[in-house]
PDB file of C-alpha atoms in Angstrom:
ATOM      1  CA  UNK A  10      -9.971  -4.826  -5.897  1.00 85.00           C
ATOM      2  CA  UNK A  11      -8.213  -1.722  -6.902  1.00 93.00           C
ATOM      3  CA  UNK A  12      -7.523   1.185  -4.169  1.00 96.00           C
ATOM      4  CA  UNK A  13      -7.640   4.628  -5.916  1.00 97.00           C
ATOM      5  CA  UNK A  14      -4.711   5.765  -4.008  1.00 98.00           C
ATOM      6  CA  UNK A  15      -2.647   3.006  -5.022  1.00 98.00           C
ATOM      7  CA  UNK A  16      -3.579   3.442  -8.579  1.00 98.00           C
ATOM      8  CA  UNK A  17      -2.586   6.982  -8.374  1.00 98.00           C
ATOM      9  CA  UNK A  18       0.935   6.046  -7.201  1.00 98.00           C
ATOM     10  CA  UNK A  19       1.127   3.180 -10.033  1.00 98.00           C
ATOM     11  CA  UNK A  20       0.139   5.936 -12.482  1.00 98.00           C
ATOM     12  CA  UNK A  21       2.819   8.261 -11.229  1.00 98.00           C
ATOM     13  CA  UNK A  22       5.650   5.919 -10.380  1.00 98.00           C
ATOM     14  CA  UNK A  23       4.945   3.240 -12.764  1.00 97.00           C
ATOM     15  CA  UNK A  24       3.148   4.497 -15.977  1.00 98.00           C
ATOM     16  CA  UNK A  25       4.326   8.091 -16.259  1.00 98.00           C
ATOM     17  CA  UNK A  26       7.673   7.267 -14.749  1.00 98.00           C
ATOM     18  CA  UNK A  27       8.341   5.267 -18.033  1.00 98.00           C
ATOM     19  CA  UNK A  28       8.550   8.598 -19.965  1.00 98.00           C
ATOM     20  CA  UNK A  29      12.064   8.641 -18.710  1.00 98.00           C
ATOM     21  CA  UNK A  30      13.051   5.440 -20.756  1.00 98.00           C
ATOM     22  CA  UNK A  31      10.703   6.311 -23.551  1.00 98.00           C
ATOM     23  CA  UNK A  32      12.374   9.749 -24.262  1.00 98.00           C
ATOM     24  CA  UNK A  33      15.679   7.806 -24.052  1.00 97.00           C
ATOM     25  CA  UNK A  34      14.788   4.838 -26.258  1.00 97.00           C
ATOM     26  CA  UNK A  35      12.100   5.863 -29.008  1.00 97.00           C
ATOM     27  CA  UNK A  36      13.167   8.085 -31.919  1.00 97.00           C
ATOM     28  CA  UNK A  37       9.506   9.513 -31.803  1.00 97.00           C
ATOM     29  CA  UNK A  38       9.739  10.756 -28.279  1.00 98.00           C
ATOM     30  CA  UNK A  39      13.157  11.899 -28.686  1.00 98.00           C
ATOM     31  CA  UNK A  40      11.978  14.164 -31.557  1.00 98.00           C
ATOM     32  CA  UNK A  41       9.079  15.514 -29.331  1.00 97.00           C
ATOM     33  CA  UNK A  42      11.728  16.507 -26.714  1.00 97.00           C
ATOM     34  CA  UNK A  43      13.917  18.079 -29.381  1.00 97.00           C
ATOM     35  CA  UNK A  44      11.258  20.084 -30.296  1.00 96.00           C
ATOM     36  CA  UNK A  45      11.105  22.146 -27.061  1.00 96.00           C
ATOM     37  CA  UNK A  46      11.901  25.672 -27.110  1.00 94.00           C
ATOM     38  CA  UNK A  47      12.887  25.535 -23.297  1.00 95.00           C
ATOM     39  CA  UNK A  48      12.847  23.116 -20.295  1.00 97.00           C
ATOM     40  CA  UNK A  49       9.319  22.421 -18.838  1.00 97.00           C
ATOM     41  CA  UNK A  50       8.960  20.940 -15.221  1.00 98.00           C
ATOM     42  CA  UNK A  51       5.551  19.466 -14.682  1.00 98.00           C
ATOM     43  CA  UNK A  52       4.485  18.847 -11.297  1.00 98.00           C
ATOM     44  CA  UNK A  53       1.294  16.820 -10.670  1.00 98.00           C
ATOM     45  CA  UNK A  54       0.242  17.314  -6.979  1.00 98.00           C
ATOM     46  CA  UNK A  55      -2.535  14.957  -5.791  1.00 98.00           C
ATOM     47  CA  UNK A  56      -4.325  15.404  -2.537  1.00 97.00           C
ATOM     48  CA  UNK A  57      -3.880  12.321  -0.529  1.00 97.00           C
ATOM     49  CA  UNK A  58      -1.863  10.923  -3.185  1.00 97.00           C
ATOM     50  CA  UNK A  59       1.409  11.484  -5.137  1.00 97.00           C
ATOM     51  CA  UNK A  60       3.370  14.571  -5.844  1.00 98.00           C
ATOM     52  CA  UNK A  61       5.990  14.289  -8.397  1.00 98.00           C
ATOM     53  CA  UNK A  62       7.573  16.476 -11.079  1.00 98.00           C
ATOM     54  CA  UNK A  63       8.703  15.351 -14.600  1.00 98.00           C
ATOM     55  CA  UNK A  64      11.451  17.498 -15.945  1.00 98.00           C
ATOM     56  CA  UNK A  65      11.355  17.682 -19.743  1.00 98.00           C
ATOM     57  CA  UNK A  66      14.378  18.993 -21.675  1.00 97.00           C
ATOM     58  CA  UNK A  67      15.615  18.535 -25.412  1.00 97.00           C
ATOM     59  CA  UNK A  68      17.637  15.685 -23.837  1.00 96.00           C
ATOM     60  CA  UNK A  69      14.828  13.800 -22.371  1.00 97.00           C
ATOM     61  CA  UNK A  70      12.570  13.482 -19.141  1.00 98.00           C
ATOM     62  CA  UNK A  71      13.666  13.123 -15.531  1.00 97.00           C
ATOM     63  CA  UNK A  72      11.036  12.394 -12.633  1.00 98.00           C
ATOM     64  CA  UNK A  73      11.739  13.541  -9.007  1.00 97.00           C
ATOM     65  CA  UNK A  74       9.585  13.476  -6.020  1.00 96.00           C
ATOM     66  CA  UNK A  75       7.962  16.558  -4.788  1.00 95.00           C
ATOM     67  CA  UNK A  76       7.497  19.920  -6.473  1.00 95.00           C
ATOM     68  CA  UNK A  77      10.863  21.195  -6.243  1.00 95.00           C
ATOM     69  CA  UNK A  78      12.094  23.035  -9.509  1.00 94.00           C
ATOM     70  CA  UNK A  79       8.683  22.679 -11.066  1.00 96.00           C
ATOM     71  CA  UNK A  80       7.917  25.559 -13.605  1.00 97.00           C
ATOM     72  CA  UNK A  81       4.401  24.661 -13.689  1.00 96.00           C
ATOM     73  CA  UNK A  82       1.850  22.687 -11.625  1.00 97.00           C
ATOM     74  CA  UNK A  83      -1.676  21.002 -11.862  1.00 97.00           C
ATOM     75  CA  UNK A  84      -3.490  19.936  -8.570  1.00 97.00           C
ATOM     76  CA  UNK A  85      -5.877  17.241  -8.323  1.00 97.00           C
ATOM     77  CA  UNK A  86      -8.410  17.115  -5.426  1.00 97.00           C
ATOM     78  CA  UNK A  87      -8.269  13.229  -5.068  1.00 97.00           C
ATOM     79  CA  UNK A  88      -6.535  10.042  -6.501  1.00 97.00           C
ATOM     80  CA  UNK A  89      -9.580   9.646  -8.348  1.00 97.00           C
ATOM     81  CA  UNK A  90      -9.380  12.895 -10.243  1.00 97.00           C
ATOM     82  CA  UNK A  91      -5.554  12.077 -11.136  1.00 97.00           C
ATOM     83  CA  UNK A  92      -6.533   8.720 -12.324  1.00 97.00           C
ATOM     84  CA  UNK A  93      -9.101  10.286 -14.525  1.00 96.00           C
ATOM     85  CA  UNK A  94      -6.115  12.209 -16.344  1.00 93.00           C
ATOM     86  CA  UNK A  95      -4.590   8.735 -17.310  1.00 91.00           C
ATOM     87  CA  UNK A  96      -7.724   7.116 -18.165  1.00 90.00           C
ATOM     88  CA  UNK A  97      -9.941   9.661 -19.676  1.00 87.00           C
ATOM     89  CA  UNK A  98      -7.496  12.464 -20.379  1.00 86.00           C
ATOM     90  CA  UNK A  99      -9.459  14.898 -17.839  1.00 90.00           C
ATOM     91  CA  UNK A 100      -7.124  17.303 -16.624  1.00 90.00           C
ATOM     92  CA  UNK A 101      -6.782  18.794 -12.928  1.00 93.00           C
ATOM     93  CA  UNK A 102      -6.795  22.457 -11.803  1.00 94.00           C
ATOM     94  CA  UNK A 103      -3.758  24.302 -13.036  1.00 95.00           C
ATOM     95  CA  UNK A 104      -2.066  26.009  -9.893  1.00 92.00           C
ATOM     96  CA  UNK A 105       1.110  27.333 -11.332  1.00 93.00           C
ATOM     97  CA  UNK A 106       1.977  29.134 -14.730  1.00 92.00           C
ATOM     98  CA  UNK A 107      -1.383  28.274 -16.267  1.00 94.00           C
ATOM     99  CA  UNK A 108      -0.346  29.049 -19.601  1.00 94.00           C
ATOM    100  CA  UNK A 109       2.555  26.719 -19.601  1.00 94.00           C
ATOM    101  CA  UNK A 110       0.735  23.997 -17.994  1.00 93.00           C
ATOM    102  CA  UNK A 111      -2.040  23.857 -20.382  1.00 93.00           C
ATOM    103  CA  UNK A 112      -0.106  24.442 -23.538  1.00 94.00           C
ATOM    104  CA  UNK A 113       2.239  21.626 -22.495  1.00 96.00           C
ATOM    105  CA  UNK A 114      -0.048  19.184 -21.334  1.00 93.00           C
ATOM    106  CA  UNK A 115      -2.221  19.650 -24.545  1.00 93.00           C
ATOM    107  CA  UNK A 116       0.935  19.457 -26.838  1.00 95.00           C
ATOM    108  CA  UNK A 117       4.097  17.810 -26.237  1.00 97.00           C
ATOM    109  CA  UNK A 118       2.971  15.879 -22.966  1.00 97.00           C
ATOM    110  CA  UNK A 119       0.023  14.179 -24.825  1.00 96.00           C
ATOM    111  CA  UNK A 120       2.185  13.260 -27.654  1.00 97.00           C
ATOM    112  CA  UNK A 121       4.531  11.491 -25.327  1.00 98.00           C
ATOM    113  CA  UNK A 122       1.772   9.824 -23.398  1.00 97.00           C
ATOM    114  CA  UNK A 123       0.098   8.586 -26.667  1.00 97.00           C
ATOM    115  CA  UNK A 124       3.515   7.164 -27.858  1.00 98.00           C
ATOM    116  CA  UNK A 125       3.945   5.573 -24.384  1.00 98.00           C
ATOM    117  CA  UNK A 126       0.419   4.046 -24.771  1.00 96.00           C
ATOM    118  CA  UNK A 127       1.341   2.477 -28.165  1.00 97.00           C
ATOM    119  CA  UNK A 128       4.340   0.766 -26.579  1.00 97.00           C
ATOM    120  CA  UNK A 129       2.688  -0.300 -23.420  1.00 97.00           C
ATOM    121  CA  UNK A 130      -0.472  -1.525 -25.016  1.00 95.00           C
ATOM    122  CA  UNK A 131       0.689  -2.543 -28.279  1.00 95.00           C
ATOM    123  CA  UNK A 132      -1.192  -3.761 -31.174  1.00 93.00           C
ATOM    124  CA  UNK A 133      -0.413  -7.299 -32.813  1.00 92.00           C
ATOM    125  CA  UNK A 134       0.690  -5.613 -35.997  1.00 95.00           C
ATOM    126  CA  UNK A 135       3.287  -3.387 -34.148  1.00 95.00           C
ATOM    127  CA  UNK A 136       4.460  -6.568 -32.202  1.00 94.00           C
ATOM    128  CA  UNK A 137       5.509  -7.968 -35.631  1.00 95.00           C
ATOM    129  CA  UNK A 138       8.392  -5.336 -35.834  1.00 96.00           C
ATOM    130  CA  UNK A 139      11.305  -6.881 -33.938  1.00 96.00           C
ATOM    131  CA  UNK A 140      12.638  -3.497 -32.619  1.00 97.00           C
ATOM    132  CA  UNK A 141       9.398  -2.192 -31.424  1.00 97.00           C
ATOM    133  CA  UNK A 142       8.617  -5.826 -29.764  1.00 97.00           C
ATOM    134  CA  UNK A 143      11.991  -5.486 -27.833  1.00 97.00           C
ATOM    135  CA  UNK A 144      11.496  -1.942 -26.778  1.00 98.00           C
ATOM    136  CA  UNK A 145       7.841  -2.572 -25.912  1.00 97.00           C
ATOM    137  CA  UNK A 146       8.878  -5.468 -23.608  1.00 97.00           C
ATOM    138  CA  UNK A 147      11.668  -3.386 -22.009  1.00 97.00           C
ATOM    139  CA  UNK A 148       9.299  -0.289 -21.310  1.00 98.00           C
ATOM    140  CA  UNK A 149       6.954  -2.637 -19.827  1.00 97.00           C
ATOM    141  CA  UNK A 150       9.521  -3.969 -17.600  1.00 97.00           C
ATOM    142  CA  UNK A 151      10.379  -0.348 -16.265  1.00 98.00           C
ATOM    143  CA  UNK A 152       6.801   0.153 -15.813  1.00 97.00           C
ATOM    144  CA  UNK A 153       6.192  -3.120 -13.665  1.00 97.00           C
ATOM    145  CA  UNK A 154       9.280  -2.209 -11.618  1.00 97.00           C
ATOM    146  CA  UNK A 155       7.766   1.211 -10.655  1.00 97.00           C
ATOM    147  CA  UNK A 156       4.420  -0.432 -10.037  1.00 98.00           C
ATOM    148  CA  UNK A 157       5.888  -2.988  -7.792  1.00 97.00           C
ATOM    149  CA  UNK A 158       7.377  -0.177  -5.502  1.00 98.00           C
ATOM    150  CA  UNK A 159       4.159   2.000  -5.897  1.00 98.00           C
ATOM    151  CA  UNK A 160       1.904  -1.066  -4.486  1.00 98.00           C
ATOM    152  CA  UNK A 161       4.409  -2.313  -2.099  1.00 97.00           C
ATOM    153  CA  UNK A 162       4.476   1.133  -0.382  1.00 98.00           C
ATOM    154  CA  UNK A 163       0.664   1.986  -0.632  1.00 97.00           C
ATOM    155  CA  UNK A 164      -1.606  -1.136  -1.527  1.00 97.00           C
ATOM    156  CA  UNK A 165      -3.050  -2.734   1.697  1.00 96.00           C
ATOM    157  CA  UNK A 166      -2.643  -6.278   0.411  1.00 97.00           C
ATOM    158  CA  UNK A 167       0.979  -5.622  -1.218  1.00 97.00           C
ATOM    159  CA  UNK A 168       2.164  -3.764   1.968  1.00 97.00           C
ATOM    160  CA  UNK A 169       1.960  -7.167   3.731  1.00 97.00           C
ATOM    161  CA  UNK A 170       4.190  -8.808   1.447  1.00 97.00           C
ATOM    162  CA  UNK A 171       6.668  -5.918   1.838  1.00 97.00           C
ATOM    163  CA  UNK A 172       6.610  -6.066   5.339  1.00 97.00           C
ATOM    164  CA  UNK A 173       8.256  -9.501   4.942  1.00 96.00           C
ATOM    165  CA  UNK A 174      11.123  -8.179   2.666  1.00 97.00           C
ATOM    166  CA  UNK A 175      14.422  -7.641   4.544  1.00 96.00           C
ATOM    167  CA  UNK A 176      16.715  -4.586   3.621  1.00 97.00           C
ATOM    168  CA  UNK A 177      18.661  -4.984   0.459  1.00 97.00           C
ATOM    169  CA  UNK A 178      18.644  -4.873  -3.236  1.00 98.00           C
ATOM    170  CA  UNK A 179      16.602  -7.277  -5.515  1.00 98.00           C
ATOM    171  CA  UNK A 180      17.620  -7.446  -8.981  1.00 97.00           C
ATOM    172  CA  UNK A 181      15.260  -8.046 -11.666  1.00 96.00           C
ATOM    173  CA  UNK A 182      16.149  -7.986 -15.522  1.00 96.00           C
ATOM    174  CA  UNK A 183      16.082  -9.394 -18.806  1.00 96.00           C
ATOM    175  CA  UNK A 184      19.465 -10.927 -19.943  1.00 95.00           C
ATOM    176  CA  UNK A 185      21.330  -8.458 -22.037  1.00 92.00           C
ATOM    177  CA  UNK A 186      18.308  -6.048 -22.337  1.00 94.00           C
ATOM    178  CA  UNK A 187      17.501  -4.376 -19.159  1.00 95.00           C
ATOM    179  CA  UNK A 188      17.787  -4.342 -15.474  1.00 97.00           C
ATOM    180  CA  UNK A 189      16.304  -2.640 -12.510  1.00 97.00           C
ATOM    181  CA  UNK A 190      16.757  -2.759  -8.713  1.00 98.00           C
ATOM    182  CA  UNK A 191      14.100  -3.055  -6.312  1.00 98.00           C
ATOM    183  CA  UNK A 192      15.576  -1.514  -3.128  1.00 98.00           C
ATOM    184  CA  UNK A 193      14.169  -2.577   0.152  1.00 97.00           C
ATOM    185  CA  UNK A 194      14.696  -0.153   3.407  1.00 97.00           C
ATOM    186  CA  UNK A 195      12.626  -0.617   6.294  1.00 96.00           C
ATOM    187  CA  UNK A 196       9.915  -2.350   4.346  1.00 94.00           C
ATOM    188  CA  UNK A 197       9.781   0.619   1.888  1.00 97.00           C
ATOM    189  CA  UNK A 198      10.433  -0.262  -1.616  1.00 98.00           C
ATOM    190  CA  UNK A 199      12.281   2.170  -4.230  1.00 97.00           C
ATOM    191  CA  UNK A 200      13.037   1.454  -7.913  1.00 98.00           C
ATOM    192  CA  UNK A 201      16.419   2.194  -9.393  1.00 97.00           C
ATOM    193  CA  UNK A 202      16.632   1.801 -12.991  1.00 97.00           C
ATOM    194  CA  UNK A 203      20.005   0.146 -13.150  1.00 95.00           C
ATOM    195  CA  UNK A 204      21.693  -3.249 -12.157  1.00 95.00           C
ATOM    196  CA  UNK A 205      22.581  -3.169  -8.394  1.00 95.00           C
ATOM    197  CA  UNK A 206      26.151  -3.902  -7.228  1.00 94.00           C
ATOM    198  CA  UNK A 207      25.662  -6.408  -4.667  1.00 96.00           C
ATOM    199  CA  UNK A 208      21.967  -7.829  -4.979  1.00 97.00           C
ATOM    200  CA  UNK A 209      20.629 -10.103  -2.089  1.00 97.00           C
ATOM    201  CA  UNK A 210      18.467 -11.804  -4.694  1.00 97.00           C
ATOM    202  CA  UNK A 211      18.259 -11.974  -8.371  1.00 97.00           C
ATOM    203  CA  UNK A 212      15.571 -12.918 -10.776  1.00 95.00           C
ATOM    204  CA  UNK A 213      16.334 -12.765 -14.293  1.00 95.00           C
ATOM    205  CA  UNK A 214      14.482 -13.693 -17.547  1.00 95.00           C
ATOM    206  CA  UNK A 215      16.469 -15.428 -20.295  1.00 95.00           C
ATOM    207  CA  UNK A 216      15.022 -13.583 -23.475  1.00 95.00           C
ATOM    208  CA  UNK A 217      12.937 -10.648 -24.357  1.00 96.00           C
ATOM    209  CA  UNK A 218      10.537 -13.156 -25.835  1.00 95.00           C
ATOM    210  CA  UNK A 219      10.210 -14.954 -22.691  1.00 94.00           C
ATOM    211  CA  UNK A 220       9.545 -11.637 -20.517  1.00 95.00           C
ATOM    212  CA  UNK A 221       6.855 -10.490 -22.991  1.00 94.00           C
ATOM    213  CA  UNK A 222       5.299 -13.829 -22.657  1.00 92.00           C
ATOM    214  CA  UNK A 223       5.326 -13.714 -18.765  1.00 90.00           C
ATOM    215  CA  UNK A 224       4.013 -10.071 -18.858  1.00 90.00           C
ATOM    216  CA  UNK A 225       1.130 -10.984 -21.091  1.00 86.00           C
ATOM    217  CA  UNK A 226       0.168 -14.129 -19.193  1.00 83.00           C
ATOM    218  CA  UNK A 227       0.930 -16.420 -22.004  1.00 85.00           C
ATOM    219  CA  UNK A 228       3.845 -18.334 -20.490  1.00 83.00           C
ATOM    220  CA  UNK A 229       3.749 -20.305 -17.209  1.00 83.00           C
ATOM    221  CA  UNK A 230       6.357 -18.925 -14.586  1.00 84.00           C
ATOM    222  CA  UNK A 231       6.622 -22.372 -13.007  1.00 83.00           C
ATOM    223  CA  UNK A 232       7.177 -24.182 -16.350  1.00 90.00           C
ATOM    224  CA  UNK A 233       9.769 -21.687 -17.455  1.00 90.00           C
ATOM    225  CA  UNK A 234      11.499 -21.819 -14.162  1.00 85.00           C
ATOM    226  CA  UNK A 235      11.634 -25.728 -14.130  1.00 88.00           C
ATOM    227  CA  UNK A 236      13.026 -25.289 -17.788  1.00 91.00           C
ATOM    228  CA  UNK A 237      15.938 -22.896 -16.511  1.00 90.00           C
ATOM    229  CA  UNK A 238      14.427 -19.965 -18.404  1.00 94.00           C
ATOM    230  CA  UNK A 239      14.144 -17.794 -15.382  1.00 93.00           C
ATOM    231  CA  UNK A 240      17.333 -17.524 -13.245  1.00 93.00           C
ATOM    232  CA  UNK A 241      16.941 -16.926  -9.344  1.00 93.00           C
ATOM    233  CA  UNK A 242      19.507 -17.027  -6.602  1.00 94.00           C
ATOM    234  CA  UNK A 243      19.872 -15.434  -3.275  1.00 96.00           C
ATOM    235  CA  UNK A 244      17.302 -14.887  -0.623  1.00 95.00           C
ATOM    236  CA  UNK A 245      14.306 -16.523  -2.261  1.00 93.00           C
ATOM    237  CA  UNK A 246      11.910 -15.238   0.219  1.00 95.00           C
ATOM    238  CA  UNK A 247      12.606 -11.747  -1.140  1.00 96.00           C
ATOM    239  CA  UNK A 248      11.765 -12.876  -4.625  1.00 95.00           C
ATOM    240  CA  UNK A 249       8.689 -14.770  -3.264  1.00 94.00           C
ATOM    241  CA  UNK A 250       7.187 -11.537  -1.654  1.00 96.00           C
ATOM    242  CA  UNK A 251       8.052  -9.589  -4.875  1.00 96.00           C
ATOM    243  CA  UNK A 252       6.185 -12.170  -6.938  1.00 93.00           C
ATOM    244  CA  UNK A 253       3.272 -11.775  -4.488  1.00 94.00           C
ATOM    245  CA  UNK A 254       3.210  -8.088  -5.312  1.00 96.00           C
ATOM    246  CA  UNK A 255       3.459  -8.874  -8.923  1.00 93.00           C
ATOM    247  CA  UNK A 256       0.125 -10.526  -8.575  1.00 92.00           C
ATOM    248  CA  UNK A 257      -1.318  -7.412  -7.534  1.00 95.00           C
ATOM    249  CA  UNK A 258       0.529  -5.336 -10.408  1.00 95.00           C
ATOM    250  CA  UNK A 259      -1.473  -7.624 -12.838  1.00 92.00           C
ATOM    251  CA  UNK A 260      -4.828  -6.497 -11.121  1.00 93.00           C
ATOM    252  CA  UNK A 261      -3.912  -2.739 -11.359  1.00 95.00           C
ATOM    253  CA  UNK A 262      -2.347  -2.727 -14.853  1.00 93.00           C
ATOM    254  CA  UNK A 263      -4.116  -5.680 -16.429  1.00 81.00           C
TER     255      UNK A 263
END
């Protein structure tokens, strides 16, 4: 079962946070950013949910917590209302700079989220293109990393797993493709989109193809682990609890 509040955090810190990487990796998204006449910092403020700001410039996108520096804001009365923005394109209530929030949301933001959807929910035809396949898998990796942290901090089942994770950095990645750090501090999880200097645990997939198959459920984690295609080392109990949260990620994003 999904919890609406946790789903809102997954959408904010997992799905929409991947706009950072999309605008850095995909030419179509870069073109949308280059078309901006001035920077826009769009805040989504959700009652009993996340409050995050996505800062867009011609150079790309950066997400920050809170509403500091936002040039426009949209408020949502509940996590369910915010989730409806993602699922059904139903906007919230403009709360700051109404003209900008509406024009940006219906223009560049929608273009970017449509591109993101194409990569996170790809068609079989699109996946035949090797470059698209690689970028789709890497973007999915970033989304999953954000979702792990969002659920570990808010989902009632995932919080139990997070409560057993000691302080330290967990490295997750795809060899020679991308890496993320899941940082645990007092059982609170934070995503850092780069390789840690001194990880306490490591889980690494050997190839992009393997990662894609694991993400889509067409490969067996145990079989690939036994075959040596998934590398694990360090404090295995940290990885074990991350994998338990990954099971919940599949429920929310599946």
